[in-house]
N, CA, C and O atoms as a GROMACS GRO file, in nm:
protein
  548
    1MET      N    1  -1.850  -0.258  -1.044
    1MET     CA    2  -1.714  -0.284  -0.998
    1MET      C    3  -1.628  -0.161  -1.025
    1MET      O    4  -1.635  -0.101  -1.133
    2HIS      N    5  -1.548  -0.125  -0.926
    2HIS     CA    6  -1.461  -0.008  -0.940
    2HIS      C    7  -1.315  -0.051  -0.944
    2HIS      O    8  -1.275  -0.147  -0.878
    3THR      N    9  -1.238   0.020  -1.022
    3THR     CA   10  -1.095  -0.006  -1.030
    3THR      C   11  -1.022   0.092  -0.937
    3THR      O   12  -1.082   0.190  -0.894
    4PRO      N   13  -0.897   0.067  -0.906
    4PRO     CA   14  -0.821   0.163  -0.827
    4PRO      C   15  -0.819   0.302  -0.891
    4PRO      O   16  -0.819   0.403  -0.821
    5ALA      N   17  -0.817   0.306  -1.023
    5ALA     CA   18  -0.819   0.435  -1.092
    5ALA      C   19  -0.949   0.511  -1.065
    5ALA      O   20  -0.948   0.633  -1.054
    6ASP      N   21  -1.061   0.439  -1.055
    6ASP     CA   22  -1.189   0.502  -1.024
    6ASP      C   23  -1.185   0.565  -0.884
    6ASP      O   24  -1.231   0.677  -0.863
    7TYR      N   25  -1.130   0.490  -0.789
    7TYR     CA   26  -1.119   0.541  -0.651
    7TYR      C   27  -1.028   0.663  -0.646
    7TYR      O   28  -1.058   0.761  -0.577
    8LEU      N   29  -0.919   0.658  -0.720
    8LEU     CA   30  -0.826   0.770  -0.724
    8LEU      C   31  -0.893   0.893  -0.782
    8LEU      O   32  -0.878   1.004  -0.729
    9HIS      N   33  -0.966   0.875  -0.891
    9HIS     CA   34  -1.037   0.987  -0.953
    9HIS      C   35  -1.136   1.049  -0.854
    9HIS      O   36  -1.141   1.172  -0.839
   10LEU      N   37  -1.213   0.966  -0.786
   10LEU     CA   38  -1.308   1.017  -0.686
   10LEU      C   39  -1.237   1.092  -0.574
   10LEU      O   40  -1.282   1.198  -0.532
   11ALA      N   41  -1.127   1.036  -0.527
   11ALA     CA   42  -1.053   1.100  -0.417
   11ALA      C   43  -1.001   1.237  -0.457
   11ALA      O   44  -0.994   1.328  -0.375
   12HIS      N   45  -0.963   1.252  -0.584
   12HIS     CA   46  -0.914   1.381  -0.633
   12HIS      C   47  -1.028   1.479  -0.662
   12HIS      O   48  -1.018   1.598  -0.629
   13ALA      N   49  -1.135   1.430  -0.723
   13ALA     CA   50  -1.235   1.519  -0.781
   13ALA      C   51  -1.358   1.546  -0.696
   13ALA      O   52  -1.423   1.649  -0.714
   14SER      N   53  -1.391   1.458  -0.604
   14SER     CA   54  -1.515   1.473  -0.529
   14SER      C   55  -1.506   1.586  -0.427
   14SER      O   56  -1.400   1.614  -0.370
   15ASN      N   57  -1.620   1.651  -0.406
   15ASN     CA   58  -1.630   1.748  -0.297
   15ASN      C   59  -1.740   1.706  -0.199
   15ASN      O   60  -1.781   1.784  -0.114
   16ASP      N   61  -1.786   1.582  -0.212
   16ASP     CA   62  -1.887   1.525  -0.125
   16ASP      C   63  -1.819   1.458  -0.006
   16ASP      O   64  -1.750   1.357  -0.022
   17GLY      N   65  -1.837   1.514   0.113
   17GLY     CA   66  -1.772   1.462   0.232
   17GLY      C   67  -1.802   1.317   0.261
   17GLY      O   68  -1.714   1.243   0.304
   18ALA      N   69  -1.926   1.274   0.237
   18ALA     CA   70  -1.962   1.134   0.262
   18ALA      C   71  -1.889   1.040   0.167
   18ALA      O   72  -1.843   0.934   0.208
   19VAL      N   73  -1.880   1.078   0.042
   19VAL     CA   74  -1.808   0.996  -0.057
   19VAL      C   75  -1.660   0.988  -0.019
   19VAL      O   76  -1.600   0.881  -0.020
   20LEU      N   77  -1.602   1.104   0.016
   20LEU     CA   78  -1.462   1.107   0.051
   20LEU      C   79  -1.435   1.024   0.177
   20LEU      O   80  -1.335   0.952   0.185
   21HIS      N   81  -1.523   1.035   0.274
   21HIS     CA   82  -1.505   0.957   0.397
   21HIS      C   83  -1.514   0.807   0.367
   21HIS      O   84  -1.440   0.727   0.425
   22GLY      N   85  -1.602   0.769   0.278
   22GLY     CA   86  -1.614   0.629   0.240
   22GLY      C   87  -1.488   0.574   0.175
   22GLY      O   88  -1.460   0.454   0.186
   23LEU      N   89  -1.414   0.658   0.107
   23LEU     CA   90  -1.292   0.614   0.038
   23LEU      C   91  -1.178   0.583   0.134
   23LEU      O   92  -1.079   0.521   0.094
   24VAL      N   93  -1.190   0.625   0.259
   24VAL     CA   94  -1.085   0.596   0.358
   24VAL      C   95  -1.065   0.445   0.371
   24VAL      O   96  -0.953   0.400   0.397
   25ARG      N   97  -1.171   0.368   0.353
   25ARG     CA   98  -1.163   0.223   0.368
   25ARG      C   99  -1.097   0.154   0.248
   25ARG      O  100  -1.076   0.032   0.250
   26CYS      N  101  -1.064   0.229   0.147
   26CYS     CA  102  -0.994   0.174   0.030
   26CYS      C  103  -0.854   0.130   0.073
   26CYS      O  104  -0.794   0.192   0.160
   27ASP      N  105  -0.803   0.024   0.013
   27ASP     CA  106  -0.673  -0.032   0.053
   27ASP      C  107  -0.552   0.032  -0.015
   27ASP      O  108  -0.440  -0.013   0.007
   28HIS      N  109  -0.571   0.132  -0.093
   28HIS     CA  110  -0.463   0.186  -0.176
   28HIS      C  111  -0.406   0.313  -0.114
   28HIS      O  112  -0.478   0.409  -0.090
   29SER      N  113  -0.275   0.313  -0.088
   29SER     CA  114  -0.211   0.428  -0.025
   29SER      C  115  -0.220   0.552  -0.114
   29SER      O  116  -0.227   0.664  -0.062
   30PHE      N  117  -0.219   0.536  -0.245
   30PHE     CA  118  -0.228   0.652  -0.333
   30PHE      C  119  -0.366   0.717  -0.325
   30PHE      O  120  -0.379   0.837  -0.349
   31VAL      N  121  -0.468   0.641  -0.291
   31VAL     CA  122  -0.602   0.697  -0.270
   31VAL      C  123  -0.602   0.774  -0.138
   31VAL      O  124  -0.660   0.882  -0.130
   32TRP      N  125  -0.539   0.718  -0.035
   32TRP     CA  126  -0.531   0.790   0.094
   32TRP      C  127  -0.460   0.923   0.076
   32TRP      O  128  -0.502   1.024   0.133
   33GLN      N  129  -0.352   0.923  -0.002
   33GLN     CA  130  -0.278   1.047  -0.023
   33GLN      C  131  -0.362   1.148  -0.102
   33GLN      O  132  -0.356   1.268  -0.075
   34ALA      N  133  -0.438   1.100  -0.198
   34ALA     CA  134  -0.527   1.190  -0.274
   34ALA      C  135  -0.634   1.248  -0.182
   34ALA      O  136  -0.669   1.365  -0.194
   35LEU      N  137  -0.686   1.167  -0.091
   35LEU     CA  138  -0.784   1.217   0.006
   35LEU      C  139  -0.721   1.323   0.096
   35LEU      O  140  -0.782   1.425   0.125
   36ALA      N  141  -0.598   1.298   0.140
   36ALA     CA  142  -0.529   1.393   0.228
   36ALA      C  143  -0.494   1.522   0.156
   36ALA      O  144  -0.473   1.625   0.220
   37ALA      N  145  -0.488   1.518   0.024
   37ALA     CA  146  -0.459   1.638  -0.054
   37ALA      C  147  -0.586   1.713  -0.096
   37ALA      O  148  -0.580   1.830  -0.133
   38ASN      N  149  -0.700   1.645  -0.089
   38ASN     CA  150  -0.826   1.707  -0.130
   38ASN      C  151  -0.876   1.798  -0.018
   38ASN      O  152  -0.902   1.750   0.092
   39PRO      N  153  -0.892   1.928  -0.044
   39PRO     CA  154  -0.934   2.021   0.062
   39PRO      C  155  -1.076   1.996   0.112
   39PRO      O  156  -1.115   2.052   0.214
   40HIS      N  157  -1.154   1.916   0.041
   40HIS     CA  158  -1.292   1.889   0.081
   40HIS      C  159  -1.306   1.766   0.172
   40HIS      O  160  -1.415   1.738   0.221
   41THR      N  161  -1.197   1.695   0.195
   41THR     CA  162  -1.203   1.578   0.282
   41THR      C  163  -1.235   1.624   0.424
   41THR      O  164  -1.166   1.710   0.478
   42PRO      N  165  -1.339   1.567   0.484
   42PRO     CA  166  -1.382   1.612   0.617
   42PRO      C  167  -1.286   1.568   0.728
   42PRO      O  168  -1.216   1.468   0.714
   43PRO      N  169  -1.284   1.642   0.838
   43PRO     CA  170  -1.194   1.608   0.949
   43PRO      C  171  -1.209   1.465   1.001
   43PRO      O  172  -1.108   1.404   1.038
   44ALA      N  173  -1.328   1.411   1.006
   44ALA     CA  174  -1.346   1.273   1.054
   44ALA      C  175  -1.268   1.175   0.967
   44ALA      O  176  -1.208   1.081   1.019
   45ALA      N  177  -1.269   1.196   0.837
   45ALA     CA  178  -1.194   1.108   0.747
   45ALA      C  179  -1.044   1.129   0.766
   45ALA      O  180  -0.966   1.034   0.761
   46LEU      N  181  -1.004   1.253   0.786
   46LEU     CA  182  -0.862   1.282   0.807
   46LEU      C  183  -0.810   1.213   0.933
   46LEU      O  184  -0.699   1.160   0.935
   47ARG      N  185  -0.892   1.214   1.040
   47ARG     CA  186  -0.853   1.145   1.164
   47ARG      C  187  -0.831   0.997   1.140
   47ARG      O  188  -0.735   0.939   1.191
   48GLU      N  189  -0.919   0.936   1.063
   48GLU     CA  190  -0.902   0.793   1.032
   48GLU      C  191  -0.775   0.769   0.950
   48GLU      O  192  -0.705   0.670   0.971
   49LEU      N  193  -0.748   0.859   0.857
   49LEU     CA  194  -0.629   0.842   0.774
   49LEU      C  195  -0.500   0.850   0.855
   49LEU      O  196  -0.400   0.791   0.817
   50ALA      N  197  -0.502   0.923   0.965
   50ALA     CA  198  -0.382   0.935   1.048
   50ALA      C  199  -0.336   0.799   1.101
   50ALA      O  200  -0.219   0.782   1.133
   51ALA      N  201  -0.426   0.705   1.110
   51ALA     CA  202  -0.392   0.571   1.159
   51ALA      C  203  -0.360   0.473   1.046
   51ALA      O  204  -0.321   0.360   1.073
   52ALA      N  205  -0.375   0.514   0.922
   52ALA     CA  206  -0.352   0.425   0.808
   52ALA      C  207  -0.203   0.394   0.794
   52ALA      O  208  -0.118   0.482   0.811
   53ARG      N  209  -0.173   0.270   0.762
   53ARG     CA  210  -0.033   0.228   0.745
   53ARG      C  211  -0.018   0.147   0.617
   53ARG      O  212  -0.101   0.062   0.585
   54HIS      N  213   0.090   0.176   0.544
   54HIS     CA  214   0.119   0.103   0.421
   54HIS      C  215   0.268   0.068   0.413
   54HIS      O  216   0.305  -0.049   0.420
   55SER      N  217   0.351   0.169   0.399
   55SER     CA  218   0.496   0.152   0.392
   55SER      C  219   0.559   0.280   0.445
   55SER      O  220   0.491   0.382   0.455
   56THR      N  221   0.685   0.276   0.478
   56THR     CA  222   0.750   0.392   0.539
   56THR      C  223   0.732   0.518   0.455
   56THR      O  224   0.684   0.619   0.506
   57TRP      N  225   0.768   0.512   0.328
   57TRP     CA  226   0.761   0.631   0.244
   57TRP      C  227   0.617   0.681   0.234
   57TRP      O  228   0.590   0.800   0.252
   58ASN      N  229   0.525   0.591   0.205
   58ASN     CA  230   0.384   0.630   0.190
   58ASN      C  231   0.327   0.684   0.320
   58ASN      O  232   0.251   0.781   0.319
   59ASP      N  233   0.361   0.622   0.432
   59ASP     CA  234   0.311   0.669   0.562
   59ASP      C  235   0.362   0.809   0.592
   59ASP      O  236   0.286   0.894   0.638
   60ASN      N  237   0.490   0.832   0.568
   60ASN     CA  238   0.548   0.963   0.597
   60ASN      C  239   0.488   1.071   0.508
   60ASN      O  240   0.462   1.183   0.553
   61ARG      N  241   0.464   1.038   0.382
   61ARG     CA  242   0.401   1.134   0.290
   61ARG      C  243   0.258   1.164   0.334
   61ARG      O  244   0.215   1.279   0.332
   62LEU      N  245   0.185   1.061   0.375
   62LEU     CA  246   0.048   1.079   0.422
   62LEU      C  247   0.045   1.169   0.545
   62LEU      O  248  -0.038   1.259   0.554
   63LEU      N  249   0.134   1.146   0.640
   63LEU     CA  250   0.138   1.229   0.761
   63LEU      C  251   0.169   1.374   0.726
   63LEU      O  252   0.112   1.465   0.785
   64LEU      N  253   0.258   1.397   0.630
   64LEU     CA  254   0.289   1.533   0.586
   64LEU      C  255   0.165   1.599   0.527
   64LEU      O  256   0.134   1.714   0.560
   65LEU      N  257   0.095   1.529   0.440
   65LEU     CA  258  -0.025   1.585   0.378
   65LEU      C  259  -0.132   1.616   0.483
   65LEU      O  260  -0.198   1.720   0.476
   66LEU      N  261  -0.149   1.527   0.578
   66LEU     CA  262  -0.248   1.549   0.684
   66LEU      C  263  -0.210   1.668   0.772
   66LEU      O  264  -0.296   1.747   0.810
   67ALA      N  265  -0.082   1.680   0.803
   67ALA     CA  266  -0.036   1.790   0.888
   67ALA      C  267  -0.061   1.925   0.822
   67ALA      O  268  -0.079   2.025   0.892
   68GLY      N  269  -0.062   1.930   0.691
   68GLY     CA  270  -0.083   2.055   0.620
   68GLY      C  271  -0.224   2.077   0.569
   68GLY      O  272  -0.252   2.179   0.506
   69HIS      N  273  -0.314   1.983   0.594
   69HIS     CA  274  -0.449   1.991   0.538
   69HIS      C  275  -0.526   2.110   0.596
   69HIS      O  276  -0.524   2.132   0.717
   70PRO      N  277  -0.592   2.189   0.510
   70PRO     CA  278  -0.664   2.308   0.559
   70PRO      C  279  -0.782   2.276   0.651
   70PRO      O  280  -0.822   2.361   0.730
   71ALA      N  281  -0.839   2.157   0.642
   71ALA     CA  282  -0.953   2.121   0.727
   71ALA      C  283  -0.911   2.045   0.852
   71ALA      O  284  -0.995   2.002   0.931
   72ALA      N  285  -0.780   2.029   0.871
   72ALA     CA  286  -0.732   1.956   0.988
   72ALA      C  287  -0.754   2.039   1.113
   72ALA      O  288  -0.693   2.145   1.130
   73ASP      N  289  -0.841   1.991   1.199
   73ASP     CA  290  -0.866   2.060   1.325
   73ASP      C  291  -0.772   2.003   1.432
   73ASP      O  292  -0.686   1.920   1.402
   74ARG      N  293  -0.790   2.049   1.554
   74ARG     CA  294  -0.701   2.005   1.662
   74ARG      C  295  -0.703   1.854   1.680
   74ARG      O  296  -0.599   1.793   1.702
   75ALA      N  297  -0.820   1.792   1.670
   75ALA     CA  298  -0.830   1.647   1.687
   75ALA      C  299  -0.751   1.574   1.578
   75ALA      O  300  -0.683   1.476   1.607
   76VAL      N  301  -0.761   1.620   1.456
   76VAL     CA  302  -0.686   1.559   1.346
   76VAL      C  303  -0.536   1.577   1.370
   76VAL      O  304  -0.458   1.483   1.357
   77LEU      N  305  -0.498   1.697   1.406
   77LEU     CA  306  -0.356   1.726   1.425
   77LEU      C  307  -0.298   1.649   1.544
   77LEU      O  308  -0.182   1.610   1.541
   78ARG      N  309  -0.378   1.627   1.647
   78ARG     CA  310  -0.333   1.545   1.760
   78ARG      C  311  -0.312   1.400   1.714
   78ARG      O  312  -0.215   1.335   1.754
   79ALA      N  313  -0.401   1.350   1.630
   79ALA     CA  314  -0.386   1.214   1.576
   79ALA      C  315  -0.259   1.205   1.490
   79ALA      O  316  -0.187   1.106   1.498
   80VAL      N  317  -0.234   1.307   1.410
   80VAL     CA  318  -0.113   1.310   1.328
   80VAL      C  319   0.011   1.320   1.417
   80VAL      O  320   0.112   1.253   1.393
   81LEU      N  321   0.003   1.403   1.520
   81LEU     CA  322   0.114   1.417   1.614
   81LEU      C  323   0.146   1.283   1.680
   81LEU      O  324   0.262   1.244   1.689
   82ASP      N  325   0.043   1.212   1.725
   82ASP     CA  326   0.062   1.082   1.789
   82ASP      C  327   0.121   0.980   1.692
   82ASP      O  328   0.210   0.904   1.729
   83ALA      N  329   0.071   0.978   1.568
   83ALA     CA  330   0.123   0.885   1.468
   83ALA      C  331   0.268   0.919   1.433
   83ALA      O  332   0.350   0.829   1.414
   84THR      N  333   0.299   1.047   1.425
   84THR     CA  334   0.435   1.090   1.396
   84THR      C  335   0.529   1.053   1.510
   84THR      O  336   0.641   1.008   1.486
   85ALA      N  337   0.483   1.070   1.634
   85ALA     CA  338   0.563   1.031   1.750
   85ALA      C  339   0.590   0.881   1.748
   85ALA      O  340   0.702   0.839   1.778
   86ALA      N  341   0.492   0.803   1.713
   86ALA     CA  342   0.511   0.658   1.706
   86ALA      C  343   0.614   0.623   1.599
   86ALA      O  344   0.700   0.537   1.621
   87LYS      N  345   0.607   0.689   1.486
   87LYS     CA  346   0.703   0.663   1.378
   87LYS      C  347   0.846   0.697   1.423
   87LYS      O  348   0.939   0.621   1.398
   88LEU      N  349   0.862   0.812   1.488
   88LEU     CA  350   0.995   0.850   1.538
   88LEU      C  351   1.047   0.748   1.639
   88LEU      O  352   1.164   0.711   1.636
   89THR      N  353   0.960   0.705   1.727
   89THR     CA  354   0.999   0.607   1.829
   89THR      C  355   1.042   0.475   1.766
   89THR      O  356   1.130   0.407   1.818
   90GLU      N  357   0.979   0.440   1.655
   90GLU     CA  358   1.015   0.318   1.582
   90GLU      C  359   1.144   0.333   1.501
   90GLU      O  360   1.193   0.237   1.443
   91GLY      N  361   1.198   0.454   1.497
   91GLY     CA  362   1.321   0.478   1.422
   91GLY      C  363   1.299   0.527   1.281
   91GLY      O  364   1.395   0.542   1.205
   92GLU      N  365   1.176   0.553   1.245
   92GLU     CA  366   1.148   0.608   1.111
   92GLU      C  367   1.171   0.759   1.114
   92GLU      O  368   1.194   0.817   1.220
   93ARG      N  369   1.164   0.821   0.997
   93ARG     CA  370   1.200   0.962   0.985
   93ARG      C  371   1.089   1.046   0.920
   93ARG      O  372   1.105   1.091   0.806
   94PRO      N  373   0.980   1.067   0.989
   94PRO     CA  374   0.874   1.153   0.932
   94PRO      C  375   0.904   1.302   0.956
   94PRO      O  376   0.820   1.376   1.006
   95TYR      N  377   1.025   1.343   0.920
   95TYR     CA  378   1.072   1.477   0.954
   95TYR      C  379   0.989   1.588   0.892
   95TYR      O  380   0.965   1.691   0.956
   96ALA      N  381   0.946   1.570   0.769
   96ALA     CA  382   0.865   1.675   0.704
   96ALA      C  383   0.734   1.695   0.779
   96ALA      O  384   0.687   1.808   0.793
   97ALA      N  385   0.674   1.587   0.826
   97ALA     CA  386   0.550   1.598   0.904
   97ALA      C  387   0.576   1.670   1.036
   97ALA      O  388   0.494   1.752   1.078
   98VAL      N  389   0.688   1.641   1.101
   98VAL     CA  390   0.722   1.709   1.226
   98VAL      C  391   0.729   1.860   1.202
   98VAL      O  392   0.672   1.938   1.278
   99LEU      N  393   0.798   1.900   1.098
   99LEU     CA  394   0.814   2.043   1.070
   99LEU      C  395   0.682   2.108   1.029
   99LEU      O  396   0.657   2.224   1.061
  100ALA      N  397   0.598   2.034   0.957
  100ALA     CA  398   0.466   2.087   0.922
  100ALA      C  399   0.381   2.105   1.047
  100ALA      O  400   0.310   2.205   1.060
  101LEU      N  401   0.388   2.010   1.139
  101LEU     CA  402   0.313   2.022   1.265
  101LEU      C  403   0.362   2.141   1.346
  101LEU      O  404   0.283   2.206   1.415
  102ALA      N  405   0.491   2.170   1.339
  102ALA     CA  406   0.546   2.284   1.413
  102ALA      C  407   0.487   2.416   1.366
  102ALA      O  408   0.483   2.513   1.443
  103GLY      N  409   0.441   2.421   1.245
  103GLY     CA  410   0.380   2.542   1.193
  103GLY      C  411   0.232   2.556   1.223
  103GLY      O  412   0.173   2.660   1.193
  104ARG      N  413   0.171   2.455   1.281
  104ARG     CA  414   0.027   2.456   1.307
  104ARG      C  415  -0.001   2.515   1.445
  104ARG      O  416   0.036   2.457   1.547
  105THR      N  417  -0.067   2.629   1.447
  105THR     CA  418  -0.095   2.699   1.573
  105THR      C  419  -0.205   2.631   1.655
  105THR      O  420  -0.226   2.666   1.771
  106GLU      N  421  -0.275   2.534   1.596
  106GLU     CA  422  -0.376   2.460   1.671
  106GLU      C  423  -0.312   2.372   1.779
  106GLU      O  424  -0.378   2.332   1.875
  107LEU      N  425  -0.184   2.343   1.762
  107LEU     CA  426  -0.111   2.261   1.859
  107LEU      C  427  -0.024   2.351   1.945
  107LEU      O  428   0.032   2.450   1.897
  108ASP      N  429  -0.013   2.317   2.073
  108ASP     CA  430   0.074   2.391   2.163
  108ASP      C  431   0.219   2.365   2.128
  108ASP      O  432   0.254   2.256   2.081
  109VAL      N  433   0.303   2.464   2.150
  109VAL     CA  434   0.445   2.451   2.122
  109VAL      C  435   0.504   2.332   2.198
  109VAL      O  436   0.583   2.256   2.143
  110ALA      N  437   0.465   2.316   2.324
  110ALA     CA  438   0.519   2.207   2.406
  110ALA      C  439   0.482   2.070   2.349
  110ALA      O  440   0.562   1.976   2.357
  111GLU      N  441   0.364   2.058   2.293
  111GLU     CA  442   0.322   1.931   2.234
  111GLU      C  443   0.413   1.892   2.118
  111GLU      O  444   0.453   1.776   2.105
  112VAL      N  445   0.444   1.989   2.036
  112VAL     CA  446   0.525   1.962   1.917
  112VAL      C  447   0.673   1.950   1.956
  112VAL      O  448   0.744   1.866   1.900
  113ARG      N  449   0.718   2.031   2.049
  113ARG     CA  450   0.858   2.026   2.093
  113ARG      C  451   0.895   1.886   2.140
  113ARG      O  452   1.009   1.842   2.121
  114ARG      N  453   0.802   1.816   2.201
  114ARG     CA  454   0.825   1.680   2.252
  114ARG      C  455   0.874   1.587   2.142
  114ARG      O  456   0.950   1.494   2.171
  115LEU      N  457   0.834   1.610   2.017
  115LEU     CA  458   0.878   1.525   1.907
  115LEU      C  459   1.030   1.526   1.892
  115LEU      O  460   1.089   1.426   1.852
  116GLY      N  461   1.093   1.637   1.924
  116GLY     CA  462   1.238   1.648   1.913
  116GLY      C  463   1.313   1.567   2.016
  116GLY      O  464   1.434   1.549   2.003
  117THR      N  465   1.244   1.519   2.118
  117THR     CA  466   1.310   1.441   2.223
  117THR      C  467   1.301   1.291   2.198
  117THR      O  468   1.358   1.212   2.274
  118LEU      N  469   1.231   1.251   2.096
  118LEU     CA  470   1.210   1.108   2.070
  118LEU      C  471   1.332   1.045   2.003
  118LEU      O  472   1.410   1.114   1.938
  119PRO      N  473   1.348   0.915   2.018
  119PRO     CA  474   1.469   0.846   1.969
  119PRO      C  475   1.501   0.868   1.821
  119PRO      O  476   1.619   0.873   1.786
  120GLY      N  477   1.404   0.880   1.734
  120GLY     CA  478   1.431   0.894   1.592
  120GLY      C  479   1.463   1.035   1.547
  120GLY      O  480   1.493   1.056   1.429
  121ALA      N  481   1.458   1.132   1.637
  121ALA     CA  482   1.483   1.271   1.600
  121ALA      C  483   1.633   1.296   1.586
  121ALA      O  484   1.708   1.275   1.681
  122SER      N  485   1.675   1.339   1.470
  122SER     CA  486   1.817   1.369   1.447
  122SER      C  487   1.850   1.507   1.504
  122SER      O  488   1.761   1.585   1.536
  123GLY      N  489   1.977   1.534   1.515
  123GLY     CA  490   2.021   1.666   1.560
  123GLY      C  491   1.974   1.775   1.466
  123GLY      O  492   1.933   1.882   1.512
  124ARG      N  493   1.978   1.749   1.339
  124ARG     CA  494   1.932   1.849   1.240
  124ARG      C  495   1.782   1.874   1.256
  124ARG      O  496   1.738   1.989   1.251
  125LEU      N  497   1.704   1.768   1.275
  125LEU     CA  498   1.560   1.787   1.296
  125LEU      C  499   1.535   1.870   1.422
  125LEU      O  500   1.453   1.961   1.420
  126ARG      N  501   1.605   1.838   1.530
  126ARG     CA  502   1.586   1.914   1.654
  126ARG      C  503   1.616   2.062   1.633
  126ARG      O  504   1.544   2.148   1.684
  127SER      N  505   1.722   2.091   1.559
  127SER     CA  506   1.759   2.229   1.531
  127SER      C  507   1.652   2.299   1.447
  127SER      O  508   1.611   2.411   1.478
  128LEU      N  509   1.607   2.234   1.340
  128LEU     CA  510   1.502   2.292   1.255
  128LEU      C  511   1.371   2.308   1.332
  128LEU      O  512   1.300   2.407   1.314
  129LEU      N  513   1.341   2.214   1.417
  129LEU     CA  514   1.219   2.220   1.497
  129LEU      C  515   1.225   2.337   1.593
  129LEU      O  516   1.128   2.411   1.608
  130ARG      N  517   1.338   2.356   1.660
  130ARG     CA  518   1.353   2.471   1.752
  130ARG      C  519   1.332   2.602   1.676
  130ARG      O  520   1.262   2.691   1.725
  131ARG      N  521   1.392   2.613   1.558
  131ARG     CA  522   1.376   2.736   1.479
  131ARG      C  523   1.233   2.759   1.435
  131ARG      O  524   1.183   2.871   1.441
  132ARG      N  525   1.167   2.653   1.390
  132ARG     CA  526   1.030   2.664   1.343
  132ARG      C  527   0.937   2.705   1.458
  132ARG      O  528   0.848   2.789   1.440
  133LEU      N  529   0.957   2.646   1.574
  133LEU     CA  530   0.874   2.679   1.690
  133LEU      C  531   0.903   2.819   1.741
  133LEU      O  532   0.811   2.889   1.785
  134ALA      N  533   1.029   2.861   1.736
  134ALA     CA  534   1.064   2.997   1.778
  134ALA      C  535   1.000   3.101   1.687
  134ALA      O  536   0.962   3.209   1.732
  135ALA      N  537   0.988   3.068   1.560
  135ALA     CA  538   0.926   3.161   1.465
  135ALA      C  539   0.778   3.180   1.492
  135ALA      O  540   0.720   3.281   1.454
  136ARG      N  541   0.716   3.081   1.557
  136ARG     CA  542   0.574   3.093   1.593
  136ARG      C  543   0.552   3.194   1.702
  136ARG      O  544   0.443   3.250   1.714
  137GLY      N  545   0.654   3.219   1.782
  137GLY     CA  546   0.642   3.318   1.889
  137GLY      C  547   0.611   3.267   2.023
  137GLY      O  548   0.599   3.345   2.118
   0.00000   0.00000   0.00000
């Protein structure tokens, strides 16, 4: 029998992709965040985590971690982009994830710019997003 602390320890310490991928099915948002912070978590697990939902704060933090993950490939980032767009449309504020996605060159500028047109995007977010995308060139 494993406790949540055991799962958290594994999510932080393991470098085994299969073990890390298996932890995605854990019900604890803090384990998902630890997986998203672990540089050894494989892209397939990251893609699954992009669809994980718990609470507004935890979801937004998870999307931010996924957007900045070093192993996040285009497929992962597209999943994060789609999840972030859904959150904005629902009126939530995953602004940090939006700005992190703006810095990812794996995504086209037009794909990320679209986030600024969604209902939940504030004027300040749109301004920061324009600046971040302009800095990409």
